[in-house]
Amino acid sequence: TVTPAIGNYAYSWSPATNLSAANILNPAATNMQNTTNYVLTVIPNGVAACAIKDTMRINVLQGFDIKNNDTTVCEGESVFIVTTGSSAYNYSWTPTTNVSNPNIQNPVITPDTLTTYVLTASYPGCQDSVQSITLDIEKIPYVNAGVDRLICQWDTAHLSSSVTPIVADPFYTFKWSV
């Protein structure tokens, strides 16, 4: 940390990118897009050998991203949510129903109906970042392939099966295998 003292000081900030001036003690940094390490060099009374440096890191919060796509899962299954974003944010999921922890960035969600979950990332003084993901469930049907039977060689067996709940095609795909 640089402490002002009596004397003639030369100031130099590096890099000068996005600074209002690179040769004053307290420049303004604006329009920053990336995290930057700024180095302040102070040279007292023009004596370069006595120069002292200090570094200030400015982290730019750039929101977050939900990496999962909207999806449908089987009834009772969970989805591990994967996001990217700074741990400096306060995260909040809504609705909170079926979310393992509604105040963390990457919870596990076990949907029980079609739901759009909204994630809000907040940081004091910054605009909130908001994204959503829609999760749906597919009910697991009950399948009965029929009763076991004995038939004579070369006879034809008519297979009689059932699926509940009953829905109209094309919601179920039927596939018999041996």
PDB file of C-alpha atoms in Angstrom:
ATOM      1  CA  THR A   1       0.000   0.000   0.000  1.00  0.00           C
ATOM      2  CA  VAL A   2       1.270   3.460  -0.899  1.00  0.00           C
ATOM      3  CA  THR A   3       1.060   6.020   1.903  1.00  0.00           C
ATOM      4  CA  PRO A   4       1.272   9.642   0.769  1.00  0.00           C
ATOM      5  CA  ALA A   5       4.149  11.571   2.357  1.00  0.00           C
ATOM      6  CA  ILE A   6       5.729  14.951   1.942  1.00  0.00           C
ATOM      7  CA  GLY A   7       7.821  15.053  -1.199  1.00  0.00           C
ATOM      8  CA  ASN A   8       7.727  15.005  -4.969  1.00  0.00           C
ATOM      9  CA  TYR A   9       6.417  11.684  -6.272  1.00  0.00           C
ATOM     10  CA  ALA A  10       6.000  10.342  -9.776  1.00  0.00           C
ATOM     11  CA  TYR A  11       3.159   7.842 -10.204  1.00  0.00           C
ATOM     12  CA  SER A  12       2.856   5.209 -12.881  1.00  0.00           C
ATOM     13  CA  TRP A  13       0.021   2.676 -13.239  1.00  0.00           C
ATOM     14  CA  SER A  14       0.440  -0.346 -15.482  1.00  0.00           C
ATOM     15  CA  PRO A  15      -1.339  -1.329 -17.595  1.00  0.00           C
ATOM     16  CA  ALA A  16      -2.889   2.023 -18.445  1.00  0.00           C
ATOM     17  CA  THR A  17      -5.851   0.304 -20.145  1.00  0.00           C
ATOM     18  CA  ASN A  18      -9.242   1.662 -19.026  1.00  0.00           C
ATOM     19  CA  LEU A  19      -7.657   4.200 -16.622  1.00  0.00           C
ATOM     20  CA  SER A  20      -8.597   7.871 -16.667  1.00  0.00           C
ATOM     21  CA  ALA A  21      -4.859   8.667 -16.325  1.00  0.00           C
ATOM     22  CA  ALA A  22      -1.844   6.444 -15.706  1.00  0.00           C
ATOM     23  CA  ASN A  23       0.314   9.075 -13.990  1.00  0.00           C
ATOM     24  CA  ILE A  24      -1.822  10.163 -11.041  1.00  0.00           C
ATOM     25  CA  LEU A  25      -2.286   8.617  -7.599  1.00  0.00           C
ATOM     26  CA  ASN A  26      -6.030   7.911  -7.845  1.00  0.00           C
ATOM     27  CA  PRO A  27      -7.191   7.264 -11.426  1.00  0.00           C
ATOM     28  CA  ALA A  28     -10.627   5.907 -12.285  1.00  0.00           C
ATOM     29  CA  ALA A  29     -10.889   2.482 -13.953  1.00  0.00           C
ATOM     30  CA  THR A  30     -13.941   2.232 -16.238  1.00  0.00           C
ATOM     31  CA  ASN A  31     -15.439  -0.041 -18.891  1.00  0.00           C
ATOM     32  CA  MET A  32     -13.572  -3.052 -17.576  1.00  0.00           C
ATOM     33  CA  GLN A  33     -14.424  -6.389 -19.168  1.00  0.00           C
ATOM     34  CA  ASN A  34     -11.811  -8.673 -17.623  1.00  0.00           C
ATOM     35  CA  THR A  35     -10.018  -9.155 -14.343  1.00  0.00           C
ATOM     36  CA  THR A  36      -6.873  -7.000 -14.296  1.00  0.00           C
ATOM     37  CA  ASN A  37      -3.848  -6.665 -12.044  1.00  0.00           C
ATOM     38  CA  TYR A  38      -2.822  -3.006 -11.881  1.00  0.00           C
ATOM     39  CA  VAL A  39       0.678  -2.197 -10.662  1.00  0.00           C
ATOM     40  CA  LEU A  40       1.336   1.229  -9.111  1.00  0.00           C
ATOM     41  CA  THR A  41       4.956   2.370  -9.179  1.00  0.00           C
ATOM     42  CA  VAL A  42       5.891   5.382  -7.035  1.00  0.00           C
ATOM     43  CA  ILE A  43       9.235   7.074  -7.613  1.00  0.00           C
ATOM     44  CA  PRO A  44      10.189   9.550  -4.855  1.00  0.00           C
ATOM     45  CA  ASN A  45      11.952  12.773  -5.876  1.00  0.00           C
ATOM     46  CA  GLY A  46      12.970  11.340  -9.255  1.00  0.00           C
ATOM     47  CA  VAL A  47      15.210   8.646  -7.693  1.00  0.00           C
ATOM     48  CA  ALA A  48      14.339   5.466  -9.627  1.00  0.00           C
ATOM     49  CA  ALA A  49      16.437   3.340  -7.286  1.00  0.00           C
ATOM     50  CA  CYS A  50      14.012   4.192  -4.481  1.00  0.00           C
ATOM     51  CA  ALA A  51      10.893   3.227  -6.454  1.00  0.00           C
ATOM     52  CA  ILE A  52       8.299   1.125  -4.698  1.00  0.00           C
ATOM     53  CA  LYS A  53       5.478  -0.938  -6.228  1.00  0.00           C
ATOM     54  CA  ASP A  54       2.183  -2.354  -5.124  1.00  0.00           C
ATOM     55  CA  THR A  55      -0.466  -4.345  -6.991  1.00  0.00           C
ATOM     56  CA  MET A  56      -4.236  -4.003  -6.988  1.00  0.00           C
ATOM     57  CA  ARG A  57      -6.360  -6.755  -8.525  1.00  0.00           C
ATOM     58  CA  ILE A  58      -9.733  -5.762  -9.912  1.00  0.00           C
ATOM     59  CA  ASN A  59     -12.071  -8.711 -10.462  1.00  0.00           C
ATOM     60  CA  VAL A  60     -14.896  -8.055 -12.889  1.00  0.00           C
ATOM     61  CA  LEU A  61     -18.091  -9.971 -12.118  1.00  0.00           C
ATOM     62  CA  GLN A  62     -19.450 -11.098 -15.465  1.00  0.00           C
ATOM     63  CA  GLY A  63     -22.573 -12.969 -14.525  1.00  0.00           C
ATOM     64  CA  PHE A  64     -22.876 -16.725 -14.775  1.00  0.00           C
ATOM     65  CA  ASP A  65     -23.982 -19.426 -17.174  1.00  0.00           C
ATOM     66  CA  ILE A  66     -26.120 -22.538 -16.666  1.00  0.00           C
ATOM     67  CA  LYS A  67     -24.388 -25.299 -18.632  1.00  0.00           C
ATOM     68  CA  ASN A  68     -27.325 -27.761 -18.525  1.00  0.00           C
ATOM     69  CA  ASN A  69     -29.931 -27.627 -21.275  1.00  0.00           C
ATOM     70  CA  ASP A  70     -33.664 -27.753 -20.668  1.00  0.00           C
ATOM     71  CA  THR A  71     -34.383 -31.447 -20.226  1.00  0.00           C
ATOM     72  CA  THR A  72     -36.841 -34.198 -19.390  1.00  0.00           C
ATOM     73  CA  VAL A  73     -35.950 -36.835 -16.798  1.00  0.00           C
ATOM     74  CA  CYS A  74     -37.695 -39.978 -15.626  1.00  0.00           C
ATOM     75  CA  GLU A  75     -39.910 -39.640 -12.589  1.00  0.00           C
ATOM     76  CA  GLY A  76     -37.793 -39.700  -9.414  1.00  0.00           C
ATOM     77  CA  GLU A  77     -34.496 -38.872 -11.155  1.00  0.00           C
ATOM     78  CA  SER A  78     -32.368 -35.889 -10.208  1.00  0.00           C
ATOM     79  CA  VAL A  79     -30.445 -33.377 -12.264  1.00  0.00           C
ATOM     80  CA  PHE A  80     -27.081 -32.069 -11.039  1.00  0.00           C
ATOM     81  CA  ILE A  81     -27.013 -28.435 -12.166  1.00  0.00           C
ATOM     82  CA  VAL A  82     -23.680 -27.227 -13.566  1.00  0.00           C
ATOM     83  CA  THR A  83     -22.990 -23.487 -13.743  1.00  0.00           C
ATOM     84  CA  THR A  84     -20.019 -21.215 -14.200  1.00  0.00           C
ATOM     85  CA  GLY A  85     -19.684 -17.924 -12.358  1.00  0.00           C
ATOM     86  CA  SER A  86     -17.949 -16.213  -9.489  1.00  0.00           C
ATOM     87  CA  SER A  87     -18.248 -17.505  -5.939  1.00  0.00           C
ATOM     88  CA  ALA A  88     -18.492 -13.826  -4.886  1.00  0.00           C
ATOM     89  CA  TYR A  89     -22.163 -13.805  -5.955  1.00  0.00           C
ATOM     90  CA  ASN A  90     -25.042 -14.692  -3.668  1.00  0.00           C
ATOM     91  CA  TYR A  91     -27.043 -17.325  -5.559  1.00  0.00           C
ATOM     92  CA  SER A  92     -30.768 -17.928  -5.172  1.00  0.00           C
ATOM     93  CA  TRP A  93     -32.998 -20.508  -6.915  1.00  0.00           C
ATOM     94  CA  THR A  94     -36.766 -20.099  -7.324  1.00  0.00           C
ATOM     95  CA  PRO A  95     -38.920 -21.971  -6.843  1.00  0.00           C
ATOM     96  CA  THR A  96     -37.119 -23.685  -3.985  1.00  0.00           C
ATOM     97  CA  THR A  97     -39.253 -26.837  -4.155  1.00  0.00           C
ATOM     98  CA  ASN A  98     -37.194 -29.965  -4.916  1.00  0.00           C
ATOM     99  CA  VAL A  99     -33.908 -28.007  -4.960  1.00  0.00           C
ATOM    100  CA  SER A 100     -31.277 -29.593  -2.667  1.00  0.00           C
ATOM    101  CA  ASN A 101     -30.078 -26.169  -1.502  1.00  0.00           C
ATOM    102  CA  PRO A 102     -31.710 -23.069  -3.050  1.00  0.00           C
ATOM    103  CA  ASN A 103     -28.792 -20.828  -1.992  1.00  0.00           C
ATOM    104  CA  ILE A 104     -25.920 -22.536  -3.813  1.00  0.00           C
ATOM    105  CA  GLN A 105     -24.691 -22.249  -7.359  1.00  0.00           C
ATOM    106  CA  ASN A 106     -24.795 -25.947  -8.323  1.00  0.00           C
ATOM    107  CA  PRO A 107     -27.635 -27.769  -6.556  1.00  0.00           C
ATOM    108  CA  VAL A 108     -29.289 -31.079  -7.334  1.00  0.00           C
ATOM    109  CA  ILE A 109     -32.890 -30.706  -8.502  1.00  0.00           C
ATOM    110  CA  THR A 110     -35.424 -33.549  -8.435  1.00  0.00           C
ATOM    111  CA  PRO A 111     -38.417 -32.212 -10.363  1.00  0.00           C
ATOM    112  CA  ASP A 112     -41.866 -33.710  -9.795  1.00  0.00           C
ATOM    113  CA  THR A 113     -43.651 -31.746 -12.519  1.00  0.00           C
ATOM    114  CA  LEU A 114     -42.792 -29.470 -15.439  1.00  0.00           C
ATOM    115  CA  THR A 115     -41.020 -26.540 -13.751  1.00  0.00           C
ATOM    116  CA  THR A 116     -38.902 -23.598 -14.860  1.00  0.00           C
ATOM    117  CA  TYR A 117     -36.243 -22.936 -12.235  1.00  0.00           C
ATOM    118  CA  VAL A 118     -34.734 -19.435 -12.120  1.00  0.00           C
ATOM    119  CA  LEU A 119     -31.233 -18.742 -10.785  1.00  0.00           C
ATOM    120  CA  THR A 120     -30.432 -15.199  -9.659  1.00  0.00           C
ATOM    121  CA  ALA A 121     -26.857 -14.131  -8.890  1.00  0.00           C
ATOM    122  CA  SER A 122     -26.600 -10.976  -6.766  1.00  0.00           C
ATOM    123  CA  TYR A 123     -23.706  -8.810  -5.629  1.00  0.00           C
ATOM    124  CA  PRO A 124     -24.113  -5.501  -3.739  1.00  0.00           C
ATOM    125  CA  GLY A 125     -23.984  -2.566  -6.147  1.00  0.00           C
ATOM    126  CA  CYS A 126     -24.191  -4.768  -9.281  1.00  0.00           C
ATOM    127  CA  GLN A 127     -27.146  -5.553 -11.477  1.00  0.00           C
ATOM    128  CA  ASP A 128     -28.499  -9.073 -10.825  1.00  0.00           C
ATOM    129  CA  SER A 129     -27.719 -11.790 -13.360  1.00  0.00           C
ATOM    130  CA  VAL A 130     -30.673 -14.091 -14.058  1.00  0.00           C
ATOM    131  CA  GLN A 131     -31.002 -17.321 -16.074  1.00  0.00           C
ATOM    132  CA  SER A 132     -33.445 -20.204 -16.091  1.00  0.00           C
ATOM    133  CA  ILE A 133     -33.685 -23.894 -16.894  1.00  0.00           C
ATOM    134  CA  THR A 134     -36.853 -25.883 -17.545  1.00  0.00           C
ATOM    135  CA  LEU A 135     -37.036 -29.428 -16.221  1.00  0.00           C
ATOM    136  CA  ASP A 136     -39.844 -31.845 -17.016  1.00  0.00           C
ATOM    137  CA  ILE A 137     -40.522 -35.356 -15.827  1.00  0.00           C
ATOM    138  CA  GLU A 138     -41.694 -38.403 -17.684  1.00  0.00           C
ATOM    139  CA  LYS A 139     -43.908 -40.687 -15.649  1.00  0.00           C
ATOM    140  CA  ILE A 140     -42.649 -44.264 -15.593  1.00  0.00           C
ATOM    141  CA  PRO A 141     -45.364 -46.509 -17.019  1.00  0.00           C
ATOM    142  CA  TYR A 142     -46.343 -49.895 -15.632  1.00  0.00           C
ATOM    143  CA  VAL A 143     -45.763 -52.589 -18.278  1.00  0.00           C
ATOM    144  CA  ASN A 144     -47.320 -56.041 -18.298  1.00  0.00           C
ATOM    145  CA  ALA A 145     -46.145 -58.297 -21.154  1.00  0.00           C
ATOM    146  CA  GLY A 146     -48.852 -60.844 -20.332  1.00  0.00           C
ATOM    147  CA  VAL A 147     -48.962 -64.211 -18.644  1.00  0.00           C
ATOM    148  CA  ASP A 148     -46.452 -66.959 -19.401  1.00  0.00           C
ATOM    149  CA  ARG A 149     -47.862 -69.629 -21.745  1.00  0.00           C
ATOM    150  CA  LEU A 150     -47.029 -72.967 -23.276  1.00  0.00           C
ATOM    151  CA  ILE A 151     -47.760 -73.543 -26.958  1.00  0.00           C
ATOM    152  CA  CYS A 152     -47.154 -76.384 -29.358  1.00  0.00           C
ATOM    153  CA  GLN A 153     -44.312 -76.259 -31.845  1.00  0.00           C
ATOM    154  CA  TRP A 154     -45.248 -74.276 -34.971  1.00  0.00           C
ATOM    155  CA  ASP A 155     -48.314 -72.745 -33.329  1.00  0.00           C
ATOM    156  CA  THR A 156     -48.850 -69.000 -33.301  1.00  0.00           C
ATOM    157  CA  ALA A 157     -48.944 -67.145 -30.019  1.00  0.00           C
ATOM    158  CA  HIS A 158     -50.739 -63.849 -29.825  1.00  0.00           C
ATOM    159  CA  LEU A 159     -48.982 -61.652 -27.293  1.00  0.00           C
ATOM    160  CA  SER A 160     -51.319 -59.664 -25.113  1.00  0.00           C
ATOM    161  CA  SER A 161     -49.718 -56.826 -23.186  1.00  0.00           C
ATOM    162  CA  SER A 162     -50.777 -53.682 -21.405  1.00  0.00           C
ATOM    163  CA  VAL A 163     -49.247 -50.362 -20.411  1.00  0.00           C
ATOM    164  CA  THR A 164     -50.669 -47.979 -17.833  1.00  0.00           C
ATOM    165  CA  PRO A 165     -51.336 -45.166 -17.739  1.00  0.00           C
ATOM    166  CA  ILE A 166     -52.874 -45.411 -21.192  1.00  0.00           C
ATOM    167  CA  VAL A 167     -51.845 -42.635 -23.557  1.00  0.00           C
ATOM    168  CA  ALA A 168     -52.314 -42.202 -27.266  1.00  0.00           C
ATOM    169  CA  ASP A 169     -49.462 -42.782 -29.684  1.00  0.00           C
ATOM    170  CA  PRO A 170     -46.835 -41.410 -30.292  1.00  0.00           C
ATOM    171  CA  PHE A 171     -46.072 -41.004 -26.585  1.00  0.00           C
ATOM    172  CA  TYR A 172     -45.004 -44.631 -26.102  1.00  0.00           C
ATOM    173  CA  THR A 173     -42.720 -46.588 -28.380  1.00  0.00           C
ATOM    174  CA  PHE A 174     -43.181 -50.331 -28.232  1.00  0.00           C
ATOM    175  CA  LYS A 175     -40.315 -52.726 -28.888  1.00  0.00           C
ATOM    176  CA  TRP A 176     -40.425 -56.467 -28.373  1.00  0.00           C
ATOM    177  CA  SER A 177     -37.175 -58.374 -28.016  1.00  0.00           C
ATOM    178  CA  VAL A 178     -36.159 -61.974 -27.463  1.00  0.00           C
TER     179      VAL A 178
END
